[in-house]
Structures are given as C-alpha cells and as structure tokens.
mmCIF file of C-alpha atoms in Angstrom:
data_model
loop_
_atom_site.group_PDB
_atom_site.id
_atom_site.type_symbol
_atom_site.label_atom_id
_atom_site.label_comp_id
_atom_site.label_asym_id
_atom_site.label_seq_id
_atom_site.Cartn_x
_atom_site.Cartn_y
_atom_site.Cartn_z
ATOM 1 C CA ASP A 76 12.391 14.688 0.192
ATOM 2 C CA THR A 77 8.922 15.995 0.820
ATOM 3 C CA GLY A 78 7.406 12.869 0.223
ATOM 4 C CA VAL A 79 4.098 12.026 -1.334
ATOM 5 C CA SER A 80 1.311 14.652 -0.695
ATOM 6 C CA GLN A 81 -2.308 14.365 -1.176
ATOM 7 C CA ASP A 82 -5.118 16.888 -1.249
ATOM 8 C CA PRO A 83 -7.632 17.188 0.294
ATOM 9 C CA ARG A 84 -7.193 15.009 3.273
ATOM 10 C CA HIS A 85 -10.841 14.365 3.889
ATOM 11 C CA LYS A 86 -13.716 14.987 1.737
ATOM 12 C CA ILE A 87 -17.467 14.852 2.457
ATOM 13 C CA THR A 88 -19.726 14.533 -0.489
ATOM 14 C CA LYS A 89 -23.202 13.894 -1.234
ATOM 15 C CA ARG A 90 -24.594 10.860 -3.377
ATOM 16 C CA GLY A 91 -24.211 11.801 -6.929
ATOM 17 C CA GLN A 92 -21.886 14.392 -6.915
ATOM 18 C CA ASN A 93 -18.231 14.652 -8.501
ATOM 19 C CA VAL A 94 -15.065 14.759 -6.559
ATOM 20 C CA THR A 95 -11.467 15.299 -7.479
ATOM 21 C CA PHE A 96 -8.490 14.307 -5.475
ATOM 22 C CA ARG A 97 -4.833 15.072 -6.352
ATOM 23 C CA CYS A 98 -1.445 13.484 -5.519
ATOM 24 C CA ASP A 99 2.089 15.082 -5.513
ATOM 25 C CA PRO A 100 4.552 12.181 -5.920
ATOM 26 C CA ILE A 101 8.284 12.685 -4.707
ATOM 27 C CA SER A 102 9.738 14.781 -7.592
ATOM 28 C CA GLU A 103 12.002 12.416 -9.192
ATOM 29 C CA HIS A 104 9.823 9.452 -9.306
ATOM 30 C CA ASN A 105 8.804 8.355 -12.520
ATOM 31 C CA ARG A 106 5.821 5.802 -11.682
ATOM 32 C CA LEU A 107 2.545 6.910 -9.850
ATOM 33 C CA TYR A 108 -0.234 4.555 -8.613
ATOM 34 C CA TRP A 109 -3.492 4.867 -7.084
ATOM 35 C CA TYR A 110 -4.815 2.326 -4.674
ATOM 36 C CA ARG A 111 -8.406 2.107 -2.702
ATOM 37 C CA GLN A 112 -8.611 1.272 1.064
ATOM 38 C CA THR A 113 -11.989 0.316 2.506
ATOM 39 C CA LEU A 114 -12.489 -0.317 6.255
ATOM 40 C CA GLY A 115 -11.069 -3.323 7.548
ATOM 41 C CA GLN A 116 -9.466 -4.239 4.425
ATOM 42 C CA GLY A 117 -5.715 -3.849 2.806
ATOM 43 C CA PRO A 118 -5.125 -1.461 -0.138
ATOM 44 C CA GLU A 119 -6.525 -2.306 -3.331
ATOM 45 C CA PHE A 120 -4.786 -1.470 -6.837
ATOM 46 C CA LEU A 121 -6.830 0.860 -8.852
ATOM 47 C CA THR A 122 -4.276 2.252 -11.667
ATOM 48 C CA TYR A 123 -0.811 3.264 -12.153
ATOM 49 C CA PHE A 124 1.093 5.852 -14.502
ATOM 50 C CA GLN A 125 4.753 5.567 -15.950
ATOM 51 C CA ASN A 126 5.452 9.107 -16.695
ATOM 52 C CA GLU A 127 2.223 10.687 -18.165
ATOM 53 C CA ALA A 128 1.041 7.199 -19.423
ATOM 54 C CA GLN A 129 -1.512 5.304 -17.636
ATOM 55 C CA LEU A 130 -0.362 1.741 -18.393
ATOM 56 C CA GLU A 131 -3.114 -0.601 -15.942
ATOM 57 C CA LYS A 132 -6.320 -0.026 -14.756
ATOM 58 C CA SER A 133 -8.034 -2.423 -12.314
ATOM 59 C CA ARG A 134 -11.564 -3.813 -12.885
ATOM 60 C CA LEU A 135 -12.169 -2.039 -9.679
ATOM 61 C CA LEU A 136 -11.910 1.325 -11.698
ATOM 62 C CA SER A 137 -15.465 1.489 -13.184
ATOM 63 C CA ASP A 138 -16.432 4.043 -15.762
ATOM 64 C CA ARG A 139 -17.156 6.862 -13.314
ATOM 65 C CA PHE A 140 -13.297 7.077 -12.329
ATOM 66 C CA SER A 141 -11.211 8.807 -14.261
ATOM 67 C CA ALA A 142 -7.171 9.251 -13.500
ATOM 68 C CA GLU A 143 -4.735 11.664 -15.192
ATOM 69 C CA ARG A 144 -1.226 12.742 -15.167
ATOM 70 C CA PRO A 145 -0.931 15.264 -17.668
ATOM 71 C CA LYS A 146 2.748 16.313 -17.420
ATOM 72 C CA GLY A 147 4.081 13.228 -15.823
ATOM 73 C CA SER A 148 4.279 14.924 -12.187
ATOM 74 C CA PHE A 149 1.101 15.408 -10.111
ATOM 75 C CA SER A 150 -1.882 13.512 -10.672
ATOM 76 C CA THR A 151 -5.851 13.481 -10.556
ATOM 77 C CA LEU A 152 -8.325 11.108 -9.643
ATOM 78 C CA GLU A 153 -12.047 11.933 -10.301
ATOM 79 C CA ILE A 154 -14.775 10.146 -9.366
ATOM 80 C CA GLN A 155 -18.262 11.176 -11.106
ATOM 81 C CA ARG A 156 -21.712 10.543 -9.828
ATOM 82 C CA THR A 157 -20.734 9.207 -6.275
ATOM 83 C CA GLU A 158 -22.086 6.368 -4.622
ATOM 84 C CA GLN A 159 -21.821 5.416 -0.957
ATOM 85 C CA GLY A 160 -19.779 2.434 -2.015
ATOM 86 C CA ASP A 161 -17.300 4.627 -3.120
ATOM 87 C CA SER A 162 -16.525 5.776 0.730
ATOM 88 C CA ALA A 163 -12.997 4.725 1.184
ATOM 89 C CA MET A 164 -9.595 6.082 1.729
ATOM 90 C CA TYR A 165 -7.811 6.843 -1.639
ATOM 91 C CA LEU A 166 -4.077 6.446 -1.611
ATOM 92 C CA CYS A 167 -1.227 7.466 -3.741
ATOM 93 C CA ALA A 168 1.954 5.708 -3.818
ATOM 94 C CA SER A 169 5.215 6.819 -6.053
ATOM 95 C CA SER A 170 8.316 5.292 -7.033
ATOM 96 C CA LEU A 171 11.398 5.156 -9.412
ATOM 97 C CA VAL A 172 11.520 2.371 -11.878
ATOM 98 C CA ARG A 173 14.761 2.443 -14.034
ATOM 99 C CA GLN A 174 16.752 -0.071 -16.241
ATOM 100 C CA GLY A 175 14.087 -2.818 -15.483
ATOM 101 C CA ARG A 176 14.463 -2.777 -11.638
ATOM 102 C CA TRP A 177 11.900 -1.886 -9.155
ATOM 103 C CA TYR A 178 12.298 0.492 -6.276
ATOM 104 C CA THR A 179 10.077 0.905 -3.038
ATOM 105 C CA GLN A 180 6.823 2.674 -3.480
ATOM 106 C CA TYR A 181 6.379 5.329 -0.830
ATOM 107 C CA PHE A 182 2.642 6.251 0.070
ATOM 108 C CA GLY A 183 1.169 9.624 0.819
ATOM 109 C CA PRO A 184 -1.432 10.204 3.893
ATOM 110 C CA GLY A 185 -4.249 9.342 1.772
ATOM 111 C CA THR A 186 -7.649 11.180 1.125
ATOM 112 C CA ARG A 187 -10.455 9.733 3.119
ATOM 113 C CA LEU A 188 -13.980 10.124 1.036
ATOM 114 C CA THR A 189 -17.406 9.935 2.491
ATOM 115 C CA VAL A 190 -20.257 9.832 0.491
ATOM 116 C CA LEU A 191 -23.649 10.559 2.143
ATOM 117 C CA ALA B 842 -2.842 -14.412 -9.791
ATOM 118 C CA GLN B 843 -0.869 -13.553 -6.357
ATOM 119 C CA SER B 844 -2.488 -13.468 -2.935
ATOM 120 C CA VAL B 845 -1.548 -12.674 0.298
ATOM 121 C CA THR B 846 -3.013 -14.167 3.758
ATOM 122 C CA GLN B 847 -2.420 -12.620 6.835
ATOM 123 C CA LEU B 848 -3.722 -15.134 9.432
ATOM 124 C CA ASP B 849 -4.431 -13.337 12.296
ATOM 125 C CA SER B 850 -6.737 -9.908 12.037
ATOM 126 C CA GLN B 851 -5.653 -8.854 15.688
ATOM 127 C CA VAL B 852 -2.826 -9.632 17.750
ATOM 128 C CA PRO B 853 -2.833 -8.125 21.454
ATOM 129 C CA VAL B 854 0.499 -8.314 23.111
ATOM 130 C CA PHE B 855 2.206 -6.768 26.375
ATOM 131 C CA GLU B 856 4.750 -4.180 26.498
ATOM 132 C CA GLU B 857 8.179 -5.691 26.148
ATOM 133 C CA ALA B 858 7.064 -8.988 25.089
ATOM 134 C CA PRO B 859 8.116 -10.740 21.737
ATOM 135 C CA VAL B 860 5.765 -10.803 18.786
ATOM 136 C CA GLU B 861 5.219 -12.395 15.451
ATOM 137 C CA LEU B 862 2.634 -11.339 12.872
ATOM 138 C CA ARG B 863 2.297 -13.983 10.318
ATOM 139 C CA CYS B 864 2.065 -13.550 6.388
ATOM 140 C CA ASN B 865 1.750 -16.373 3.807
ATOM 141 C CA TYR B 866 1.326 -15.532 0.072
ATOM 142 C CA SER B 867 0.623 -17.844 -3.259
ATOM 143 C CA SER B 868 2.261 -16.799 -6.658
ATOM 144 C CA SER B 869 3.316 -18.607 -9.821
ATOM 145 C CA VAL B 870 6.186 -16.377 -10.288
ATOM 146 C CA SER B 871 9.202 -14.838 -8.147
ATOM 147 C CA VAL B 872 8.017 -12.190 -5.889
ATOM 148 C CA TYR B 873 9.255 -9.096 -3.702
ATOM 149 C CA LEU B 874 7.785 -9.145 -0.411
ATOM 150 C CA PHE B 875 6.964 -5.930 1.785
ATOM 151 C CA TRP B 876 5.675 -4.969 5.151
ATOM 152 C CA TYR B 877 4.040 -1.693 5.867
ATOM 153 C CA VAL B 878 2.811 0.059 9.047
ATOM 154 C CA GLN B 879 -0.330 2.101 9.112
ATOM 155 C CA TYR B 880 -0.895 4.601 12.051
ATOM 156 C CA PRO B 881 -4.530 5.522 12.688
ATOM 157 C CA ASN B 882 -5.815 7.943 9.922
ATOM 158 C CA GLN B 883 -2.214 8.167 8.082
ATOM 159 C CA GLY B 884 -0.785 6.300 4.950
ATOM 160 C CA LEU B 885 1.213 3.382 4.602
ATOM 161 C CA GLN B 886 5.211 3.614 5.908
ATOM 162 C CA LEU B 887 7.613 0.868 4.576
ATOM 163 C CA LEU B 888 8.779 -1.215 7.483
ATOM 164 C CA LEU B 889 10.946 -3.410 5.438
ATOM 165 C CA LYS B 890 11.227 -5.361 2.383
ATOM 166 C CA TYR B 891 12.476 -8.525 0.759
ATOM 167 C CA LEU B 892 14.033 -8.092 -2.843
ATOM 168 C CA SER B 893 16.789 -11.140 -2.895
ATOM 169 C CA GLY B 894 19.866 -12.195 -1.192
ATOM 170 C CA SER B 895 19.734 -12.861 2.725
ATOM 171 C CA THR B 896 16.229 -14.388 3.637
ATOM 172 C CA LEU B 897 16.491 -12.429 6.928
ATOM 173 C CA VAL B 898 15.746 -8.901 6.620
ATOM 174 C CA LYS B 899 15.824 -6.314 8.967
ATOM 175 C CA GLY B 900 13.553 -2.963 9.060
ATOM 176 C CA ILE B 901 13.038 0.087 10.909
ATOM 177 C CA ASN B 902 11.955 0.286 14.481
ATOM 178 C CA GLY B 903 13.423 -3.204 15.402
ATOM 179 C CA PHE B 904 11.499 -5.284 13.368
ATOM 180 C CA GLU B 905 12.678 -8.199 11.074
ATOM 181 C CA ALA B 906 10.963 -10.583 9.066
ATOM 182 C CA GLU B 907 12.286 -13.895 7.362
ATOM 183 C CA PHE B 908 11.518 -15.204 3.517
ATOM 184 C CA ASN B 909 10.792 -18.694 3.468
ATOM 185 C CA LYS B 910 10.194 -19.816 -0.033
ATOM 186 C CA SER B 911 9.489 -23.355 0.640
ATOM 187 C CA GLN B 912 6.542 -22.486 3.121
ATOM 188 C CA THR B 913 5.655 -19.270 1.260
ATOM 189 C CA SER B 914 5.930 -17.203 4.190
ATOM 190 C CA PHE B 915 7.381 -13.847 5.293
ATOM 191 C CA HIS B 916 6.447 -13.483 8.929
ATOM 192 C CA LEU B 917 7.162 -10.265 11.124
ATOM 193 C CA ARG B 918 9.113 -10.399 14.104
ATOM 194 C CA LYS B 919 10.058 -8.144 16.743
ATOM 195 C CA PRO B 920 11.887 -9.091 20.059
ATOM 196 C CA SER B 921 10.246 -6.617 22.353
ATOM 197 C CA VAL B 922 7.547 -4.375 21.769
ATOM 198 C CA HIS B 923 6.638 -0.785 22.729
ATOM 199 C CA ILE B 924 3.496 0.834 23.289
ATOM 200 C CA SER B 925 4.006 2.949 20.186
ATOM 201 C CA ASP B 926 4.298 -0.028 18.046
ATOM 202 C CA THR B 927 0.301 -0.286 18.277
ATOM 203 C CA ALA B 928 -0.776 -0.002 14.861
ATOM 204 C CA GLU B 929 -1.943 -1.956 11.659
ATOM 205 C CA TYR B 930 0.538 -3.935 9.784
ATOM 206 C CA PHE B 931 0.213 -4.978 6.166
ATOM 207 C CA CYS B 932 1.980 -7.520 4.269
ATOM 208 C CA ALA B 933 2.242 -7.111 0.422
ATOM 209 C CA VAL B 934 3.490 -9.053 -2.440
ATOM 210 C CA SER B 935 4.710 -7.621 -5.869
ATOM 211 C CA ASP B 936 5.791 -9.480 -9.189
ATOM 212 C CA SER B 937 9.485 -9.233 -9.342
ATOM 213 C CA ASN B 938 9.238 -9.996 -13.126
ATOM 214 C CA TYR B 939 9.636 -6.628 -14.805
ATOM 215 C CA GLY B 940 8.736 -7.630 -18.342
ATOM 216 C CA GLY B 941 5.467 -9.102 -17.097
ATOM 217 C CA SER B 942 4.031 -7.095 -14.306
ATOM 218 C CA GLN B 943 3.358 -3.133 -13.443
ATOM 219 C CA GLY B 944 4.951 -3.751 -10.112
ATOM 220 C CA ASN B 945 1.640 -2.899 -8.168
ATOM 221 C CA LEU B 946 1.385 -4.140 -5.017
ATOM 222 C CA ILE B 947 -1.149 -6.937 -3.680
ATOM 223 C CA PHE B 948 -1.728 -6.525 0.053
ATOM 224 C CA GLY B 949 -3.383 -8.524 2.775
ATOM 225 C CA LYS B 950 -6.195 -7.613 4.995
ATOM 226 C CA GLY B 951 -3.888 -6.424 7.539
ATOM 227 C CA THR B 952 -3.137 -7.514 11.135
ATOM 228 C CA LYS B 953 -3.814 -5.069 14.083
ATOM 229 C CA LEU B 954 -1.061 -5.003 16.635
ATOM 230 C CA SER B 955 -2.579 -3.539 19.959
ATOM 231 C CA VAL B 956 0.421 -3.133 22.584
ATOM 232 C CA LYS B 957 -0.868 -3.017 26.261
ATOM 233 C CA PRO B 958 0.899 -1.800 29.242
#
C-alpha cells in the first residue's frame, strides 16, 4: 500500500498562469475526491469521481477549474488564469465504495499553491 | 445541509495531561463521523471513525471519541498527551445514506492542539 500521492508538493505561479496538479490514488480505490484547504480553515469539498466519471462538483469549483480522471486511475486538477484567491492547499483523497457501503477516505500530502 | 462546529480553535495543554477536543455537528440525516489529524505541511491522517455500533470509538495513538446522538457531539479525548500530539485536529461528517449522497466529507475549521513540556 503506497498511499495517495500528489505532485507537485509545492507550486508557485504568477497570477494569470495555468497550473495542473496530479493525484495518484491507492490502486484499488474507485473513488477519488479533491478538496481545497485555505489558511485557518478545514478542507472544503471540490469534486469527486467514481472511476472515470465526475459525479459532483461543488459551487466552489468555478469555470476556471477543471478535473479529469481519464482512465479511472490518476486524476488531474487544472486551474486556468490563476488568481491570488486560488492560493491554498489542494488535497486529494481516495476511497473504495462497494455494494452501497462507504469506506474510509485516505488523503494525500497535498499540493500547496501560491499565486503571486 | 450538514455542518460541523469545532468549538475551540486552539487548545494548549501540558504534557501528560488529559485533553478533550470538542466537536458538534448538525444534520437532518444519519451520519458517519471522523477525526483526522494534520501535522505541519502534511495531508490528513485518519485518527478514528464512527460508522455504527458502539458509541465509544478507539483510534490510533491512544485517542478515543464518543458519539452522542442526543447532543449531536463527537468529542475527541486522550487521557495523557505527548509532545508529539501537537498538530491540528479536524472533525468531519459524511452522509451515511449512500443513495442520497456523494460521501464527501464536511469538515470543521480545526482545533490546534499545542502540547507543552
């Protein structure tokens, strides 16, 4: 069990640039979540995938944000035309959902984004 | 809609003293409850969870929590803390109704536990 991994761990970018983050979930997990955590706050749900299908998007996910999970394995989160308000820790989590039962979400180390 | 309130943003405590971190939730449906710990510049690690059954849940690192449905609380306790317990602790809730929810977690704002020697 290698756990959830995220890349990069840190990203500094200038306002207006595009950034992309990657998340590799635990291999047998069919569900993948993205959360955003700003300073002094708990993580906030952004979106989730069941296999390759994106089933829910939070109102926090503006049109500048797009997420994909093309083969039901790793996922990418892209932010276009970054703004200073996008500065946050972006957390990925994965879990196994089977026969109508929930299983624990396991989190990656996060990608810290700083927009200058 | 669900929400989580962590009543204390910071809790200072001396080493080997007991500690309780408070968490209250609101929900119109039955829920699953979780406590996660976050060390500086790291992701979240699951401490313990309540899904069903016994209301007293034991987790890792000597932590335990008690689910109280009538008070809608899920307070985290440890009888004797160590310096290494210094971290931020998050309480979270998830809708247990598979058919009506995505299973995403709703987090509180966190409680920073500071253990002093």
